[in-house]
Structure formats: structure tokens, C-alpha cells
PDB file of C-alpha atoms and ligand atoms in Angstrom:
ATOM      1  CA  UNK A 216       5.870 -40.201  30.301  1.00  0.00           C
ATOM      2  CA  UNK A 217       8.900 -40.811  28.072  1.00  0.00           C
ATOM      3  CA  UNK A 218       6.772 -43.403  25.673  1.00  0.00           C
ATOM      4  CA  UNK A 219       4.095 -39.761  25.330  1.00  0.00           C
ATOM      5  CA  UNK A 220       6.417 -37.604  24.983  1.00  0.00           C
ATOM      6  CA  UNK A 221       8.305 -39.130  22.041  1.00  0.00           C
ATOM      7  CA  UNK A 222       4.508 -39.954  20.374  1.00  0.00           C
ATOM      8  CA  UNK A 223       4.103 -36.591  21.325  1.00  0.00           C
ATOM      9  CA  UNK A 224       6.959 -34.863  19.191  1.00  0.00           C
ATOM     10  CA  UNK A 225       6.297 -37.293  16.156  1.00  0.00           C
ATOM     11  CA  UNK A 226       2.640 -35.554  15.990  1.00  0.00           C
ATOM     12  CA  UNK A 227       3.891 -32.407  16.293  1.00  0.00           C
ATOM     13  CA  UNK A 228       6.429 -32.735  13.350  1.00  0.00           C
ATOM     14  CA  UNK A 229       3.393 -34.267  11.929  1.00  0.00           C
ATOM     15  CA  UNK A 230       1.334 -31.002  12.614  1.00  0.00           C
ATOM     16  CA  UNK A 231       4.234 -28.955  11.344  1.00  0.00           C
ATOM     17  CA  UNK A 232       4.263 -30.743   7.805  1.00  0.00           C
ATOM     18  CA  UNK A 233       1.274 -30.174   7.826  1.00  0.00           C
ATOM     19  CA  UNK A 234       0.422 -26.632   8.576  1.00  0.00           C
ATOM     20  CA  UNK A 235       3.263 -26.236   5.550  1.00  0.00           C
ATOM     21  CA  UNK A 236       1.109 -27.952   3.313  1.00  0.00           C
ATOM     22  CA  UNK A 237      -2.316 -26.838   4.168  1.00  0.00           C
ATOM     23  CA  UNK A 238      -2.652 -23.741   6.003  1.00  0.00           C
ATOM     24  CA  UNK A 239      -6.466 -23.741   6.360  1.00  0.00           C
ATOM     25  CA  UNK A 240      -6.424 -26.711   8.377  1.00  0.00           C
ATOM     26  CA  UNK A 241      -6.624 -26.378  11.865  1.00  0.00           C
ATOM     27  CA  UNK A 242      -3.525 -28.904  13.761  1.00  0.00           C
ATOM     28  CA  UNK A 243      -3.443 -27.569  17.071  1.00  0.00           C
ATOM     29  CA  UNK A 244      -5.194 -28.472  20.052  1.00  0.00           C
ATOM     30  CA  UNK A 245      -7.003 -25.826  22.399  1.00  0.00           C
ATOM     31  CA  UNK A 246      -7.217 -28.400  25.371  1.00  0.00           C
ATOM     32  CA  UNK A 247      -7.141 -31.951  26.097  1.00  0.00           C
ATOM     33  CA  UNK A 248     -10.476 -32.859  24.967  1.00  0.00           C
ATOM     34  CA  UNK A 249      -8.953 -31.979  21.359  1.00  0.00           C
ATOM     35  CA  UNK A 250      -6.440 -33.666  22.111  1.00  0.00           C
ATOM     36  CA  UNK A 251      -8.477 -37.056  22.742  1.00  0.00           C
ATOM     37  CA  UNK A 252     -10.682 -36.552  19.850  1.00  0.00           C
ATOM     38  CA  UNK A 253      -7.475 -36.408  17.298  1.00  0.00           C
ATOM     39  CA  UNK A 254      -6.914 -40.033  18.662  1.00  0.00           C
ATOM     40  CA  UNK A 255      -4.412 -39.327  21.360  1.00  0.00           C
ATOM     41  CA  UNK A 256      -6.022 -41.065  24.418  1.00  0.00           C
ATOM     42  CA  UNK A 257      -3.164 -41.638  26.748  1.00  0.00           C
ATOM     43  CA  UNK A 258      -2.730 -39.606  29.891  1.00  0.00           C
ATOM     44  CA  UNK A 259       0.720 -37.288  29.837  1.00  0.00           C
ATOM     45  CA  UNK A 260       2.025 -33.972  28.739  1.00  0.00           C
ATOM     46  CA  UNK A 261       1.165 -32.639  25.452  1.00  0.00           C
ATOM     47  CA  UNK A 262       1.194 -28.980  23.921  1.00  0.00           C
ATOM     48  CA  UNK A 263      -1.770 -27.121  23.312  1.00  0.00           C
ATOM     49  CA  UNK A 264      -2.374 -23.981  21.803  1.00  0.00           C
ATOM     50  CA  UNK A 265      -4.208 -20.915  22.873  1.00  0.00           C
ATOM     51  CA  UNK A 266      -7.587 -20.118  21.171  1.00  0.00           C
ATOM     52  CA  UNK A 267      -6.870 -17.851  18.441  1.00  0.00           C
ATOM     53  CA  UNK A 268      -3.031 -17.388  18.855  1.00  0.00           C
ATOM     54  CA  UNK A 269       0.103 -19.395  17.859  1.00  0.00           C
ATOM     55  CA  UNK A 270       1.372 -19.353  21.944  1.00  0.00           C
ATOM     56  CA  UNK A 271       2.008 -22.960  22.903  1.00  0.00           C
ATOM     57  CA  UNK A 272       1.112 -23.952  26.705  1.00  0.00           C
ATOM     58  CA  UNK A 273       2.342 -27.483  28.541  1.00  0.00           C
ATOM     59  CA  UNK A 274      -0.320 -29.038  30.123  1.00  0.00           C
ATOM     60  CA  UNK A 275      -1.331 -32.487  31.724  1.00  0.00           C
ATOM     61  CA  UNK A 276      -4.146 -34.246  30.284  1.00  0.00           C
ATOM     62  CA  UNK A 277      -5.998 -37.177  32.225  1.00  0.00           C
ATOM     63  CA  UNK A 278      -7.152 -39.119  29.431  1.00  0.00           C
ATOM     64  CA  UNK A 279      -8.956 -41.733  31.366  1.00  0.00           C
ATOM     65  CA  UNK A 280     -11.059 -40.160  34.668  1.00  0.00           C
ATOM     66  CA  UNK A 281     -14.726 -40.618  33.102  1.00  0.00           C
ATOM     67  CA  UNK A 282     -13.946 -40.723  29.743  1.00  0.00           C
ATOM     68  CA  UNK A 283     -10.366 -38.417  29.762  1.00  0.00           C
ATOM     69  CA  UNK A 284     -10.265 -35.276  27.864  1.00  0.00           C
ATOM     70  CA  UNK A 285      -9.478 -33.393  30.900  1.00  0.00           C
ATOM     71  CA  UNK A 286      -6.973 -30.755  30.865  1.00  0.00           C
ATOM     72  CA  UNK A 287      -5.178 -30.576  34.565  1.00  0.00           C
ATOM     73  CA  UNK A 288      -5.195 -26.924  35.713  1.00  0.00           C
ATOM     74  CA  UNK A 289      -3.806 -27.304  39.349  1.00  0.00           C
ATOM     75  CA  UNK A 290      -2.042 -30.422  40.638  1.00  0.00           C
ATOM     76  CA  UNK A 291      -0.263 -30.930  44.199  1.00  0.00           C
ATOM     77  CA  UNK A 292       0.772 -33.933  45.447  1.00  0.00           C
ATOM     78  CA  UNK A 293       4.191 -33.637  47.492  1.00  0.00           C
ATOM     79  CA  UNK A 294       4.510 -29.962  48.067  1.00  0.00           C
ATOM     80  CA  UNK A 295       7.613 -29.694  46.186  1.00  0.00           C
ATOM     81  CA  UNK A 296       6.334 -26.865  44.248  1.00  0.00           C
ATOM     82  CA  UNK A 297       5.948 -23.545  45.929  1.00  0.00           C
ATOM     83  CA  UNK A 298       2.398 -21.931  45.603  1.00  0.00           C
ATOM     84  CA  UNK A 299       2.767 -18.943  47.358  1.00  0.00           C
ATOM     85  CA  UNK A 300       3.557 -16.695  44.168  1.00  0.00           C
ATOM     86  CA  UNK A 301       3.097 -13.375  42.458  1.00  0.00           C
ATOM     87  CA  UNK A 302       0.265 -11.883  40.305  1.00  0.00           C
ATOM     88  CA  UNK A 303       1.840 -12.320  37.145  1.00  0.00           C
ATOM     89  CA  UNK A 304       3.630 -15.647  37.741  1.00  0.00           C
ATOM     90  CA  UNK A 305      -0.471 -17.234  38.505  1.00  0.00           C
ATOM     91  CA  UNK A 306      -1.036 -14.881  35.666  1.00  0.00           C
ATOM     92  CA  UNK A 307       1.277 -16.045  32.850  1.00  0.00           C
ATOM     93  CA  UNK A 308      -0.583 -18.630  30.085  1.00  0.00           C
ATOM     94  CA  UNK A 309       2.236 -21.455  31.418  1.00  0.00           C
ATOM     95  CA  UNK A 310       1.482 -21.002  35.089  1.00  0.00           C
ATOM     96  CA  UNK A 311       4.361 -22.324  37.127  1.00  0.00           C
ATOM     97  CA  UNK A 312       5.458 -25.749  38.275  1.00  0.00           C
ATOM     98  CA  UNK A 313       5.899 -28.994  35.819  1.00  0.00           C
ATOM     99  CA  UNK A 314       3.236 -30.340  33.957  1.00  0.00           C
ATOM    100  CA  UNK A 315       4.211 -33.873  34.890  1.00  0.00           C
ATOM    101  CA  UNK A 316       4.537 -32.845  38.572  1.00  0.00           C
ATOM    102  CA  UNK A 317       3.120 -30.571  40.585  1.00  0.00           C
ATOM    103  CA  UNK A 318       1.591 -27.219  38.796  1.00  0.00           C
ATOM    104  CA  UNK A 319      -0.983 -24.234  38.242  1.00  0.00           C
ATOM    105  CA  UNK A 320      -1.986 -23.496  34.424  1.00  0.00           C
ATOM    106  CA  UNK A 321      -2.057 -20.173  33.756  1.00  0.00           C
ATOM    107  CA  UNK A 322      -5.184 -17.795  34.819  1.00  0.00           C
ATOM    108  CA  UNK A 323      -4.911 -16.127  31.366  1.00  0.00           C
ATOM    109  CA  UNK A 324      -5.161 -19.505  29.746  1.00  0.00           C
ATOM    110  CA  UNK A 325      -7.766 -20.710  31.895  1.00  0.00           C
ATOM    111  CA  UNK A 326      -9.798 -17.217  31.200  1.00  0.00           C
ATOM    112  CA  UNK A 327      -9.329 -17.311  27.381  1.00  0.00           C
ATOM    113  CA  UNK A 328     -10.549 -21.267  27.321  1.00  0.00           C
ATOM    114  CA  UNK A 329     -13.544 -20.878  29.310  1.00  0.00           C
ATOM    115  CA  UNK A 330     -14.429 -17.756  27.703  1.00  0.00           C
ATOM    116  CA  UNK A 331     -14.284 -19.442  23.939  1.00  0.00           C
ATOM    117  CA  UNK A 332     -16.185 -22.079  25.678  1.00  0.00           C
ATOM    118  CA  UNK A 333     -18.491 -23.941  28.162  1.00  0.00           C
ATOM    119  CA  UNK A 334     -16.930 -26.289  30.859  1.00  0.00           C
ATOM    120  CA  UNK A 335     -17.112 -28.218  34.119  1.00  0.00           C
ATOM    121  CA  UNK A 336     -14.393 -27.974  36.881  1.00  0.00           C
ATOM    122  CA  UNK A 337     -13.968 -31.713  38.576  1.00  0.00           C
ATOM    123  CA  UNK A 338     -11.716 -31.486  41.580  1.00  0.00           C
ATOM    124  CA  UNK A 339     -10.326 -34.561  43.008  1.00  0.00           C
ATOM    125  CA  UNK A 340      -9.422 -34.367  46.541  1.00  0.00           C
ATOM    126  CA  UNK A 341      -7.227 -37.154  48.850  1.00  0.00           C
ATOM    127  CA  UNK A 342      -6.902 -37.146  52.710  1.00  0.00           C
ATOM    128  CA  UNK A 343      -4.474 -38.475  54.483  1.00  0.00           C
ATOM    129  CA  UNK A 344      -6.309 -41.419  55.567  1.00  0.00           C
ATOM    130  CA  UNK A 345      -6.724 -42.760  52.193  1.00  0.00           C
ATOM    131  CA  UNK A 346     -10.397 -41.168  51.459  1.00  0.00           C
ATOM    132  CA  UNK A 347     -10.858 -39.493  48.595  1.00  0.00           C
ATOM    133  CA  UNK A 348     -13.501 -36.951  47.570  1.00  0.00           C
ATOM    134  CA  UNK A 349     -14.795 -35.289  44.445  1.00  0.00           C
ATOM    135  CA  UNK A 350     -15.998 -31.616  43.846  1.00  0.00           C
ATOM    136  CA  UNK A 351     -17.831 -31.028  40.348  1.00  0.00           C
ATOM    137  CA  UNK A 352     -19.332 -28.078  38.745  1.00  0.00           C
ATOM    138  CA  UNK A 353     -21.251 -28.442  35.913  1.00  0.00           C
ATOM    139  CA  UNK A 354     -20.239 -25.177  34.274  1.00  0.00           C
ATOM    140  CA  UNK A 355     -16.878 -22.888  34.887  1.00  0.00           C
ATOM    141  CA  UNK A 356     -15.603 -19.608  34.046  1.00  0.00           C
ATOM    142  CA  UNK A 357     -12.991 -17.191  34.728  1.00  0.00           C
ATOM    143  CA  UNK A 358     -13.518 -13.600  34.165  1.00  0.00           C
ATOM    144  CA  UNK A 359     -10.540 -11.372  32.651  1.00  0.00           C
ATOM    145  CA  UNK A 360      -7.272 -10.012  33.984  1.00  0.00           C
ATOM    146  CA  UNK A 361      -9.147  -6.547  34.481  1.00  0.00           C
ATOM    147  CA  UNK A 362     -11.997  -8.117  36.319  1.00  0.00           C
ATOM    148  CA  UNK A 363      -9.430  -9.643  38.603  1.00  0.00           C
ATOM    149  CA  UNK A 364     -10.265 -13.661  37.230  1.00  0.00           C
ATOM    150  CA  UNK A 365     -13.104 -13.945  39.178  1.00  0.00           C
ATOM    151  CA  UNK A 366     -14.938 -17.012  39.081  1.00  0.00           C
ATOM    152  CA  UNK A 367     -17.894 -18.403  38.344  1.00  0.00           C
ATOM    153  CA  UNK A 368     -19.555 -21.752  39.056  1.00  0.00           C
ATOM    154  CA  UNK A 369     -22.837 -23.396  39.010  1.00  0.00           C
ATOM    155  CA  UNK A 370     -24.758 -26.909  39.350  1.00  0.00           C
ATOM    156  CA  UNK A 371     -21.939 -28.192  42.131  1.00  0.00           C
ATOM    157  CA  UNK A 372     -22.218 -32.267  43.198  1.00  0.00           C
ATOM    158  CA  UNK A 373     -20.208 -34.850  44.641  1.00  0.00           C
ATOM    159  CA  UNK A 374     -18.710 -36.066  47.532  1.00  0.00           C
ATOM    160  CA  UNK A 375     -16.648 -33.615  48.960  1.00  0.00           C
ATOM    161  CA  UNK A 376     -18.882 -32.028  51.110  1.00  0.00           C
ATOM    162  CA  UNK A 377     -22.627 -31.235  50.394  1.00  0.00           C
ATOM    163  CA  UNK A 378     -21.963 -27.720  50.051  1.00  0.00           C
ATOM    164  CA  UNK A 379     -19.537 -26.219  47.498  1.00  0.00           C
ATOM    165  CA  UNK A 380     -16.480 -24.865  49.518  1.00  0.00           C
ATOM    166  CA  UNK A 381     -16.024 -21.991  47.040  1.00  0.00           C
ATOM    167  CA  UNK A 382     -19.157 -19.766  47.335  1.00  0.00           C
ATOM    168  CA  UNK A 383     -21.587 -17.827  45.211  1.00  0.00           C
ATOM    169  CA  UNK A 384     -21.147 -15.241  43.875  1.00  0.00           C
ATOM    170  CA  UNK A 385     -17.993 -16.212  42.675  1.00  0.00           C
ATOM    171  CA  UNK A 386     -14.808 -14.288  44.607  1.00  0.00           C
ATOM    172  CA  UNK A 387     -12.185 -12.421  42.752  1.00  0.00           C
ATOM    173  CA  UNK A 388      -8.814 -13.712  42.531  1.00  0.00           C
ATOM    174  CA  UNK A 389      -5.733 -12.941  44.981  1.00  0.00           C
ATOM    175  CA  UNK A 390      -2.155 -13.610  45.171  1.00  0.00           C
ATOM    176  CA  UNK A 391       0.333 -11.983  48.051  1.00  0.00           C
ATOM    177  CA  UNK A 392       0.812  -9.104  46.038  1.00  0.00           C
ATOM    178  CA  UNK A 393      -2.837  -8.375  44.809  1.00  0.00           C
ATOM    179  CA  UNK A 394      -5.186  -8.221  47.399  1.00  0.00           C
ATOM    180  CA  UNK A 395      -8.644  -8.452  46.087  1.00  0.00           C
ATOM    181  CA  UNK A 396     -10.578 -10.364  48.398  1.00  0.00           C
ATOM    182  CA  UNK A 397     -13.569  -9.172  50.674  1.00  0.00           C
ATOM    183  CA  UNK A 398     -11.439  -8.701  53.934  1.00  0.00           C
ATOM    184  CA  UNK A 399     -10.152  -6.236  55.606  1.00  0.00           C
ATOM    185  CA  UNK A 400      -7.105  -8.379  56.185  1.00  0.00           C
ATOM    186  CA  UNK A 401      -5.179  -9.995  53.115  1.00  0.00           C
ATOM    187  CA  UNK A 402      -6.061 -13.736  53.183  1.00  0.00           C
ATOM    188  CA  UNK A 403      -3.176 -14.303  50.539  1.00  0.00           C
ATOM    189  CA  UNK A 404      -0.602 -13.081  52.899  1.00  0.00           C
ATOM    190  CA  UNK A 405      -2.200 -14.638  55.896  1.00  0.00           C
ATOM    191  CA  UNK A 406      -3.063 -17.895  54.533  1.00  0.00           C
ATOM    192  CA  UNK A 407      -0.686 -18.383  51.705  1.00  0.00           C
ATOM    193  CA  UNK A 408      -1.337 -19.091  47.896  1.00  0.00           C
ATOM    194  CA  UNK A 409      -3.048 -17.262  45.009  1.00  0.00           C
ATOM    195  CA  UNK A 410      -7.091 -18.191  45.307  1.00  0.00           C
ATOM    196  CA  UNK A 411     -10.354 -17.110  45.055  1.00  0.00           C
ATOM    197  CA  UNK A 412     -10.540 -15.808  48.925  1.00  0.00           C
ATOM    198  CA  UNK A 413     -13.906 -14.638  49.853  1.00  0.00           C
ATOM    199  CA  UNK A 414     -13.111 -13.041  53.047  1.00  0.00           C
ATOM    200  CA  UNK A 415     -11.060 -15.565  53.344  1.00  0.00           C
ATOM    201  CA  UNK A 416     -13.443 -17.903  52.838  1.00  0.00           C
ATOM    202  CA  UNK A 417     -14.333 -21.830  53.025  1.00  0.00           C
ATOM    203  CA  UNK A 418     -11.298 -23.228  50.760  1.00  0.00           C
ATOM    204  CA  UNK A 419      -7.940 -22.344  49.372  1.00  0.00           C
ATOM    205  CA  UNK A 420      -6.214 -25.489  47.727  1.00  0.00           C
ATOM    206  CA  UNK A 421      -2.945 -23.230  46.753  1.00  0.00           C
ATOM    207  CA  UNK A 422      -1.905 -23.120  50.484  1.00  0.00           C
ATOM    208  CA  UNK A 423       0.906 -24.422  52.427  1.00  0.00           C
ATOM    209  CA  UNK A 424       1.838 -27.974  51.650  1.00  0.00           C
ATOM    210  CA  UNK A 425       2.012 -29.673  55.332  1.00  0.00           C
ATOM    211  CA  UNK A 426       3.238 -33.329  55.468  1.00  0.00           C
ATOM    212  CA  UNK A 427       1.355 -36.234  57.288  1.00  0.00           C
ATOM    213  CA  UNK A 428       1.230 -35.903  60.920  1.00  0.00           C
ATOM    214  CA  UNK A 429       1.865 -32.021  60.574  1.00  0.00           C
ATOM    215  CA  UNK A 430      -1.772 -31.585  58.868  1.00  0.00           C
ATOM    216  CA  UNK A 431      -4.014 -30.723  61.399  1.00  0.00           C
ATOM    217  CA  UNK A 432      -4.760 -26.932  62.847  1.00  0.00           C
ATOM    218  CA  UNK A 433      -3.385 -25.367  60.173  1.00  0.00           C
ATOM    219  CA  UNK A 434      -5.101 -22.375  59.249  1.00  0.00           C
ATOM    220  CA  UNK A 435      -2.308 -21.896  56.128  1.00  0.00           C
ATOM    221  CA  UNK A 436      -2.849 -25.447  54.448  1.00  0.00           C
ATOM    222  CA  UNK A 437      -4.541 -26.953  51.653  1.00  0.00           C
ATOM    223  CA  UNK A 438      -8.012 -26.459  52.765  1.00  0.00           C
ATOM    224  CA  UNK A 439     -11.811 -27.696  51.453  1.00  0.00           C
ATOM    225  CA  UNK A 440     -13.935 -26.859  54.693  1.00  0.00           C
ATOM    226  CA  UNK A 441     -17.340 -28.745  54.074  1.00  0.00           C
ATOM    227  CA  UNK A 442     -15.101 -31.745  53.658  1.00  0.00           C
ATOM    228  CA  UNK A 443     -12.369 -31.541  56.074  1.00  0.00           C
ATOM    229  CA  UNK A 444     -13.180 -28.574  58.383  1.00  0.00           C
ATOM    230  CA  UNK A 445     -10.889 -25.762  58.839  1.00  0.00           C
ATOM    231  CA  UNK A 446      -7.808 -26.944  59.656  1.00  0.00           C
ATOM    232  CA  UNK A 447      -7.387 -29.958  57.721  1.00  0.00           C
ATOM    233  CA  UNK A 448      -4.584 -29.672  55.292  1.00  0.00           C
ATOM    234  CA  UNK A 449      -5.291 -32.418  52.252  1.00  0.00           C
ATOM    235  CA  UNK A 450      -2.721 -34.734  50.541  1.00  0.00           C
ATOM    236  CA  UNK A 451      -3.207 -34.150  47.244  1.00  0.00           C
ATOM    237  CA  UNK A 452      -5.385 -32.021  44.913  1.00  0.00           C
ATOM    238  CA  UNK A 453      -6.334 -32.118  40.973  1.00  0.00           C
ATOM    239  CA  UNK A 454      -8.227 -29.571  39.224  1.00  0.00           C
ATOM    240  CA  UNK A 455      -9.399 -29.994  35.702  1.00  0.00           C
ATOM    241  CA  UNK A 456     -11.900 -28.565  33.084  1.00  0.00           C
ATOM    242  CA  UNK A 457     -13.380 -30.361  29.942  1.00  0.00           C
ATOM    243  CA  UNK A 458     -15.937 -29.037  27.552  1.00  0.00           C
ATOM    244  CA  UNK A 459     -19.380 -29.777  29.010  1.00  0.00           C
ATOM    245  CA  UNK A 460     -20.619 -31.318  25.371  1.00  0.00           C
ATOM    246  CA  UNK A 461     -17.538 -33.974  25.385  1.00  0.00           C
ATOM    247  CA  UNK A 462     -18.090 -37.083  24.635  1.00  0.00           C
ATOM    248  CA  UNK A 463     -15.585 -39.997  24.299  1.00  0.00           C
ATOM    249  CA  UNK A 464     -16.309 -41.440  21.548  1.00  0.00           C
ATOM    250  CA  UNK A 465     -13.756 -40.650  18.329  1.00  0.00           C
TER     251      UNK A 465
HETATM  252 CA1  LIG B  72      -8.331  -7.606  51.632  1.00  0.00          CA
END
């Protein structure tokens, strides 16, 4: 992403000059669909800005998957990130991880998009067989800190399994050291990862990273049920949002 990168920092010493010059005009980007529609339509890392605020966030943006304009929110691939983390770091507006590797976007950036907002959630989902399956929601929300990010989702399709593998009502969000799911047990501790456990429920693609060959009964992994069943641990994962009225062309 070197070539991005280097466009990259010429716009934003661009956008710099130019918030000098003209303070009334907006130059920062709230997500990657903003990003596209200022003319920068190659995937990579750029910075965005939160709605409303001057705090800069790192994020991926897929800038071709039906049309680009996606922002990445969650992206494994290699398990060389740890997901099992605290509250606050699955909290914080960066998340943790790298945005040009393996990485979770921050809840409280996540909330404050959606909430400014309407968008869909598209997950894209690989075996390790080679299949590959797709999860979309037409519209996507978190809730706030206080109301524990709970999510909601609605109009799911694709071809992931005919069911959505996180259920309605949407769940309230757990990590190992906030337990706020619907068991008895805590199905962050037991199954690793910060998630949306229902009690624990059908999915949790923040689990354990298991290698090929090591994928199968694992009750801890990367799990979709109603594509994989339950102990299926998957390859690789991407989440991303994108306005629902996007459109691609400039
Ligand atoms: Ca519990």
C-alpha cells in the first residue's frame, strides 16, 4: 500500500492547506464511501475522521467489492492478531490490530457512524476449502457505550447460510471482562473474543484463530453456524459497512 499511502499524505497536506484557507469547507472524510466520492477509488489505508470531532481513525477501505466505498470494520486472515481483548481496547475509536492487516475498528466509531447514518453490514466469509460465502444486512446499527453496543440488523441475504447467524433481537456486546450476554455462563471467557453473544449464540467471528487441519470441533473458533455448523473455525473474515444510499458514480 506504499503507492496509497504516499497519495494518501499528499491529500492530506492538501486538506490541511486547505482547512487554513477556508474553514467552512468540510475536508475530512467520515468513512470510505467519502472517501470514494472525493475521487480516491483505490483500495488501502486512509484516515478518516469522526462525525463531528477532529479525532482521526485508520481504517481499510475496499474500494472495489460492488462498487467500493466500504469501510473494513473487522478483518482476520492469519490469526496473527489477538482478539481476545478488553472492554475498552474493542471500545477505543482505533480498535486494535493494523489497518493493512488484521483488525477491529473501534465500537465507539462504529456506534457514532451508524448513528449519524444508515448502513448495510456485508460480511465476507472463506473456508478452508476454498468456498466462500457472503452475509448482508441491508441496514446496521450499534447502540451506545451505555446500552452495551448492542446491535441491530435487518433485511439479511446471501450465501452464507439461509438464516442470519446473529439473531433478532440484536444481542448486547461482550468482551472477557464485560459479561453482558444472555447466559448464565460468560461466552466471552468460554469461547474467546469480544461479540455479540446471545447465550452464546449461533456466531462469534472474534474467536480463536485455528490453522488448517486444526479447524474442526472447536467450540472457541471463528464461527458462522448456518454456514459451517458449530465447530467449524473459518479462514478468513471481512466485515464492512457503507451508507445504504451509495452509489459509485463521482
Ligand atoms: Ca453471562
Amino acid at each position: 500500500y506504499e503507492t496509497t499511502n504516499n497519495c494518501l499524505s499528499v491529500h492530506i497536506q492538501i486538506s490541511k492547506t486547505k482547512t487554513a484557507m477556508m474553514k467552512d469547507i468540510p475536508t475530512t472524510h467520515v468513512d470510505c464511501a467519502a472517501v470514494f466520492k472525493s475521487g480516491n477509488t483505490q483500495s488501502g489505508v486512509y484516515t478518516l475522521t469522526l462525525p463531528d470531532s477532529t479525532q482521526e481513525v485508520k481504517a481499510f477501505c475496499d474500494m472495489e467489492t460492488d462498487g467500493g466505498g466500504w469501510t473494513v470494520i473487522q478483518k482476520r486472515f492469519d490469526g496473527h492478531v489477538d482478539f481476545h481483548r478488553t472492554w475498552q481496547e474493542y471500545k477505543k475509536v482505533s480498535g486494535f490490530g493494523e489497518p493493512s492487516g488484521e483488525y477491529w475498528l473501534g465500537n465507539d466509531f462504529v456506534y457514532k457512524l451508524t448513528n449519524v447514518h444508515s448502513y448495510k453490514l456485508r460480511l465476507q466469509l472463506n473456508d478452508w476449502e476454498g468456498n466462500s460465502g457472503l452475509s448482508q444486512y441491508d441496514q446496521f446499527s450499534l447502540e451506545s457505550e451505555e446500552q452495551n453496543y448492542r446491535i441491530h440488523l435487518k433485511g439479511y441475504s446471501g450465501t452464507a447460510g439461509k438464516i442470519s447467524s446473529i439473531g433478532q433481537p440484536g444481542s448486547e456486546f461482550s468482551t472477557k471482562d464485560a459479561d453482558n450476554d444472555k447466559c448464565v455462563c460468560k461466552c466471552s471467557q468460554l469461547t474467546t473474543g469480544g461479540w455479540w453473544f446471545d447465550a452464546c449464540g449461533p456466531s462469534n467471528l472474534n474467536g480463536m484463530y485455528y490453522q488448517q487441519g486444526q479447524n474442526s470441533n472447536r467450540f472457541n473458533g471463528i464461527k458462522w453456524y448456518y454456514w459451517k455448523g458449530s465447530g467449524y473455525s473459518l479462514k478468513s473474515t471481512t466485515m464492512m459497512i457503507r451508507p445504504v444510499d451509495f452509489s459509485s458514480s463521482l
